[in-house]
Amino acid sequence: MEFGKNNTPFGQAEFAARLTATKKRMEMAGLETLIVSDPANMNYLTGYNAWSFYVHQCVVVEQNLAEPIWIGRGQDVNGAKLTTVLAPENIVGYSDDHVQSTVKHPMQAVARVLSERGLSGKRLGVEADSYYFTAKSLEVLRSEMPGTHFEDAGVLVNWVRAVKSNAEIALMTQAARIAERIMQTAIDAIDVGVRQCDAAAAIQAAAARGTEEYGGDYPAIVPLMPTGVGTSCPHITWLDEPFAANAGTSIEIAGVRRRYHVPMTRTVYLGKPPAKMSDAAKVVVEGIAAGLAAAKPGALARDIHAAWTKTIERHGLFKDSRCGYSVGLNYPPDWGERTISLRSSDETVLQPNMTIHFMPGIWLDDWGVAISEAIRITETGVETFCDFPRKLFVK
Amino acid sequence: MEFGKNNTPFGQAEFAARLTATKKRMEMAGLETLIVSDPANMNYLTGYNAWSFYVHQCVVVEQNLAEPIWIGRGQDVNGAKLTTVLAPENIVGYSDDHVQSTVKHPMQAVARVLSERGLSGKRLGVEADSYYFTAKSLEVLRSEMPGTHFEDAGVLVNWVRAVKSNAEIALMTQAARIAERIMQTAIDAIDVGVRQCDAAAAIQAAAARGTEEYGGDYPAIVPLMPTGVGTSCPHITWLDEPFAANAGTSIEIAGVRRRYHVPMTRTVYLGKPPAKMSDAAKVVVEGIAAGLAAAKPGALARDIHAAWTKTIERHGLFKDSRCGYSVGLNYPPDWGERTISLRSSDETVLQPNMTIHFMPGIWLDDWGVAISEAIRITETGVETFCDFPRKLFVK
């Protein structure tokens, strides 16, 4: 794999292609300038990689500029120099008295930089529903840049990310090897009398360790392992309580390599599973097979959902939530990319190197079962990233 | 410790006191209704605890309602029933087609609930600069609730959180024992030739494991361990590269108990540290002592900063960023509470049971040293949560 400047996992050519694709979408949307706040999009366009998204920061893309401009906290400028492919003059810090202040706001500093570089008064896109681009961010920008026309650019850069390069797929393939190890570790660790937190410890360690060849990175979501009645709640996190006999546990994890995620979900039952659960697991496995059969270039995202839904309805089951989403590069709070959703209304045409977490879970009132596969659309069909038994595990 | 309904770590009386204090601040701010989006504030007011903040969700507080109303994704309703102290009628889910959709927005559902319950058309506060309350959230609310007057409530609930109850301090005291173990684990793990990711694995495991008596929870920030030239960048995360001889590593972690954080930072040097670094470490330790001497009820937040600044300036050093912040209950992306900042402009009067991460680090162009203490203002002065050697560690 080609490695870029500053140990980014990609070369300059890849960053140039990403920027070109972004500018093209901006042009189609009639935008001269775009403020990118989503940390994954910031990384995608510049290489920037640090846990600094708890303060306001952004990358500015402008049609006529050869490079984006990184704007963030002064304290993080060194990190930007260390991790991005940007020239030093395109890394700008704001003073620390803007941080969580009642009198100054970092978007004032952003507006100043835009004004100094002649980028105000243009058609300016913002990621209006992006994590970390707050209501106040927009209010401050509007008040500081009165002549500027603001547009919601939506998930414009996220859509550029939806089709991966081969270099990105290579990282996700490594992440898949890590995901398999994490899941095996989880299934080994979860047992009657073991504290949930101790299983979480083993899982977290496996995620960071990765393989002997390459290390793991932190996942954008912590290990989720709802157990017993908790399996009806997909997003609750671990407690101290030990795992009980005769209960199921859903395990949702992701292997991560250089911020690229490959998630996986399995369910493990301690004891003899009730027939309704082992039956549901079989239905889920059947539904995955049906979904995979429907996944290929030219098909629509909703086709996967339809195949899954048809399978479970035949068995009298029903799930009213989406059964998957685009996945790859990300930061907390989500490893989903907020573009493709596997649901009946999503008409996205599937293309080679789209990568999706196909997550068909059934959550009923007091129990649930979930088994998932991260998939890649290939030139002719689909493949799963991981090679891991697709079944209800019983211990 | 009293345990509440649904295994929340607090009893009904504590939740009632929090709600009363919040309503009082709302009244002072002229607000009839408040939409609370900050996951820590949602937990604080209801007990809600799940990794679901990657979709829009909130808790609504209204002066005339005895309980807040939780509004979130339908899939997370079971989690709300399981983790909050709320009556079932005050837990409302929206349908899954609102999630990351291009046509529907969850704030439309929030507006509908408010309207159904007669809460629209009032003076409504929002947390305008809160993580996860996006620019679009406010735009949608404004468009759906035309007669309503929206106000930025700022960090109103965060300020209620600034003074901890004794039950909260008890959890933070447990978190401190976990923090000590994590830091010892980190210092033991970091050595020449050890991959950064393997040290991260040991740290993450220690954080989740906690103690034999009680488990750890996930920290709102992953372990930060910038090494070598990276110590000039406080927020970069681990890579695969092994730790090198003759380099320093800053370790920033937090012990977490039931979402309550006690952070700690230490620096370890592999080899014989250069005089400038061991000298800087001594200055930092001296600065901590000076800051602690200034910390007591009635003193101002800026007094701690002044004592620290005076110390380092005497040694010809300079740090232009805040040297600490309020800490406690939190979720990613930050364990800081966004209220008190130890900086020259912060005139917060210190009160007993305020809890602060006093974080005096020095970051220069290509190296840095950081040593921190989480502190509690007591009735008469201050105490540190952790008992851990305050020095530059040398291995």
mmCIF file of N, CA and C in Angstrom, chain B residues 15 18 36-50 53 57 127 130-132 157-158 161 168 220 259-261 328-332 334-338:
data_model
loop_
_atom_site.group_PDB
_atom_site.id
_atom_site.type_symbol
_atom_site.label_atom_id
_atom_site.label_comp_id
_atom_site.label_asym_id
_atom_site.label_seq_id
_atom_site.Cartn_x
_atom_site.Cartn_y
_atom_site.Cartn_z
ATOM 1 N N PHE B 15 -33.171 12.635 41.571
ATOM 2 C CA PHE B 15 -33.688 13.111 40.277
ATOM 3 C C PHE B 15 -34.661 14.276 40.470
ATOM 4 N N ARG B 18 -32.679 17.416 41.043
ATOM 5 C CA ARG B 18 -32.074 17.904 39.789
ATOM 6 C C ARG B 18 -33.106 18.639 38.940
ATOM 7 N N VAL B 36 -33.655 19.389 25.916
ATOM 8 C CA VAL B 36 -32.321 19.004 26.378
ATOM 9 C C VAL B 36 -31.767 17.944 25.437
ATOM 10 N N SER B 37 -30.693 18.277 24.723
ATOM 11 C CA SER B 37 -30.129 17.359 23.724
ATOM 12 C C SER B 37 -28.812 16.731 24.171
ATOM 13 N N ASP B 38 -28.104 17.378 25.059
ATOM 14 C CA ASP B 38 -26.821 16.877 25.545
ATOM 15 C C ASP B 38 -27.058 15.531 26.240
ATOM 16 N N PRO B 39 -26.412 14.449 25.772
ATOM 17 C CA PRO B 39 -26.681 13.135 26.369
ATOM 18 C C PRO B 39 -26.394 13.088 27.872
ATOM 19 N N ALA B 40 -25.407 13.847 28.329
ATOM 20 C CA ALA B 40 -25.114 13.860 29.764
ATOM 21 C C ALA B 40 -26.254 14.530 30.525
ATOM 22 N N ASN B 41 -26.791 15.596 29.952
ATOM 23 C CA ASN B 41 -27.926 16.257 30.598
ATOM 24 C C ASN B 41 -29.166 15.367 30.570
ATOM 25 N N MET B 42 -29.352 14.629 29.490
ATOM 26 C CA MET B 42 -30.483 13.687 29.411
ATOM 27 C C MET B 42 -30.361 12.621 30.491
ATOM 28 N N ASN B 43 -29.153 12.110 30.659
ATOM 29 C CA ASN B 43 -28.915 11.129 31.716
ATOM 30 C C ASN B 43 -29.170 11.758 33.085
ATOM 31 N N TYR B 44 -28.662 12.959 33.272
ATOM 32 C CA TYR B 44 -28.742 13.631 34.572
ATOM 33 C C TYR B 44 -30.189 13.819 35.016
ATOM 34 N N LEU B 45 -31.053 14.125 34.054
ATOM 35 C CA LEU B 45 -32.445 14.444 34.398
ATOM 36 C C LEU B 45 -33.365 13.231 34.420
ATOM 37 N N THR B 46 -32.941 12.138 33.778
ATOM 38 C CA THR B 46 -33.856 10.983 33.666
ATOM 39 C C THR B 46 -33.204 9.638 33.966
ATOM 40 N N GLY B 47 -31.885 9.568 33.945
ATOM 41 C CA GLY B 47 -31.191 8.285 34.066
ATOM 42 C C GLY B 47 -30.859 7.641 32.725
ATOM 43 N N TYR B 48 -31.371 8.215 31.631
ATOM 44 C CA TYR B 48 -31.211 7.562 30.322
ATOM 45 C C TYR B 48 -29.742 7.299 29.984
ATOM 46 N N ASN B 49 -29.447 6.070 29.647
ATOM 47 C CA ASN B 49 -28.065 5.681 29.401
ATOM 48 C C ASN B 49 -27.988 4.658 28.277
ATOM 49 N N ALA B 50 -27.641 5.117 27.092
ATOM 50 C CA ALA B 50 -27.458 4.215 25.950
ATOM 51 C C ALA B 50 -26.619 4.939 24.907
ATOM 52 N N PHE B 53 -26.971 8.379 20.953
ATOM 53 C CA PHE B 53 -26.869 9.814 20.657
ATOM 54 C C PHE B 53 -26.362 10.064 19.239
ATOM 55 N N GLN B 57 -32.294 12.850 19.536
ATOM 56 C CA GLN B 57 -33.108 12.463 20.687
ATOM 57 C C GLN B 57 -33.059 13.633 21.667
ATOM 58 N N GLU B 127 -30.500 23.922 23.654
ATOM 59 C CA GLU B 127 -29.064 23.959 23.961
ATOM 60 C C GLU B 127 -28.331 24.195 22.638
ATOM 61 N N SER B 130 -24.842 22.773 21.941
ATOM 62 C CA SER B 130 -24.599 21.439 22.484
ATOM 63 C C SER B 130 -24.228 20.489 21.361
ATOM 64 N N TYR B 131 -23.289 19.562 21.641
ATOM 65 C CA TYR B 131 -23.028 18.494 20.691
ATOM 66 C C TYR B 131 -24.354 17.843 20.337
ATOM 67 N N TYR B 132 -24.536 17.541 19.082
ATOM 68 C CA TYR B 132 -25.671 16.757 18.592
ATOM 69 C C TYR B 132 -26.946 17.586 18.416
ATOM 70 N N VAL B 157 -28.373 23.370 32.037
ATOM 71 C CA VAL B 157 -28.382 22.130 32.834
ATOM 72 C C VAL B 157 -26.956 21.767 33.256
ATOM 73 N N ASN B 158 -25.991 22.030 32.372
ATOM 74 C CA ASN B 158 -24.597 21.763 32.737
ATOM 75 C C ASN B 158 -24.217 22.504 34.018
ATOM 76 N N ARG B 161 -25.265 20.730 36.960
ATOM 77 C CA ARG B 161 -24.363 19.592 37.197
ATOM 78 C C ARG B 161 -23.058 20.007 37.863
ATOM 79 N N GLU B 168 -23.022 11.492 43.810
ATOM 80 C CA GLU B 168 -22.162 11.637 42.635
ATOM 81 C C GLU B 168 -20.681 11.578 43.029
ATOM 82 N N ALA B 220 -15.414 8.987 27.923
ATOM 83 C CA ALA B 220 -15.942 9.848 26.856
ATOM 84 C C ALA B 220 -14.867 10.232 25.848
ATOM 85 N N ARG B 259 -20.755 6.341 34.196
ATOM 86 C CA ARG B 259 -20.652 7.568 33.378
ATOM 87 C C ARG B 259 -19.961 8.738 34.094
ATOM 88 N N TYR B 260 -19.509 8.546 35.338
ATOM 89 C CA TYR B 260 -18.812 9.621 36.054
ATOM 90 C C TYR B 260 -17.308 9.462 35.877
ATOM 91 N N HIS B 261 -16.666 10.536 35.431
ATOM 92 C CA HIS B 261 -15.264 10.499 35.027
ATOM 93 C C HIS B 261 -14.343 11.127 36.070
ATOM 94 N N GLY B 328 -17.146 15.399 35.244
ATOM 95 C CA GLY B 328 -18.039 14.486 35.964
ATOM 96 C C GLY B 328 -18.752 13.569 34.995
ATOM 97 N N LEU B 329 -20.083 13.600 35.056
ATOM 98 C CA LEU B 329 -20.942 12.792 34.188
ATOM 99 C C LEU B 329 -20.742 13.173 32.730
ATOM 100 N N ASN B 330 -20.454 12.201 31.863
ATOM 101 C CA ASN B 330 -20.385 12.561 30.457
ATOM 102 C C ASN B 330 -20.390 11.400 29.481
ATOM 103 N N TYR B 331 -20.539 11.791 28.224
ATOM 104 C CA TYR B 331 -20.538 10.912 27.053
ATOM 105 C C TYR B 331 -19.572 11.480 26.031
ATOM 106 N N PRO B 332 -19.137 10.662 25.059
ATOM 107 C CA PRO B 332 -18.348 11.218 23.977
ATOM 108 C C PRO B 332 -19.070 12.395 23.317
ATOM 109 N N ASP B 334 -16.617 14.326 24.889
ATOM 110 C CA ASP B 334 -15.811 15.071 25.862
ATOM 111 C C ASP B 334 -16.228 14.693 27.271
ATOM 112 N N TRP B 335 -15.249 14.582 28.159
ATOM 113 C CA TRP B 335 -15.605 14.400 29.564
ATOM 114 C C TRP B 335 -15.681 15.731 30.307
ATOM 115 N N GLY B 336 -15.289 16.818 29.668
ATOM 116 C CA GLY B 336 -15.453 18.139 30.273
ATOM 117 C C GLY B 336 -16.911 18.565 30.228
ATOM 118 N N GLU B 337 -17.307 19.389 31.193
ATOM 119 C CA GLU B 337 -18.737 19.731 31.316
ATOM 120 C C GLU B 337 -19.117 21.039 30.613
ATOM 121 N N ARG B 338 -18.152 21.748 30.041
ATOM 122 C CA ARG B 338 -18.400 22.978 29.286
ATOM 123 C C ARG B 338 -18.970 24.109 30.152
#
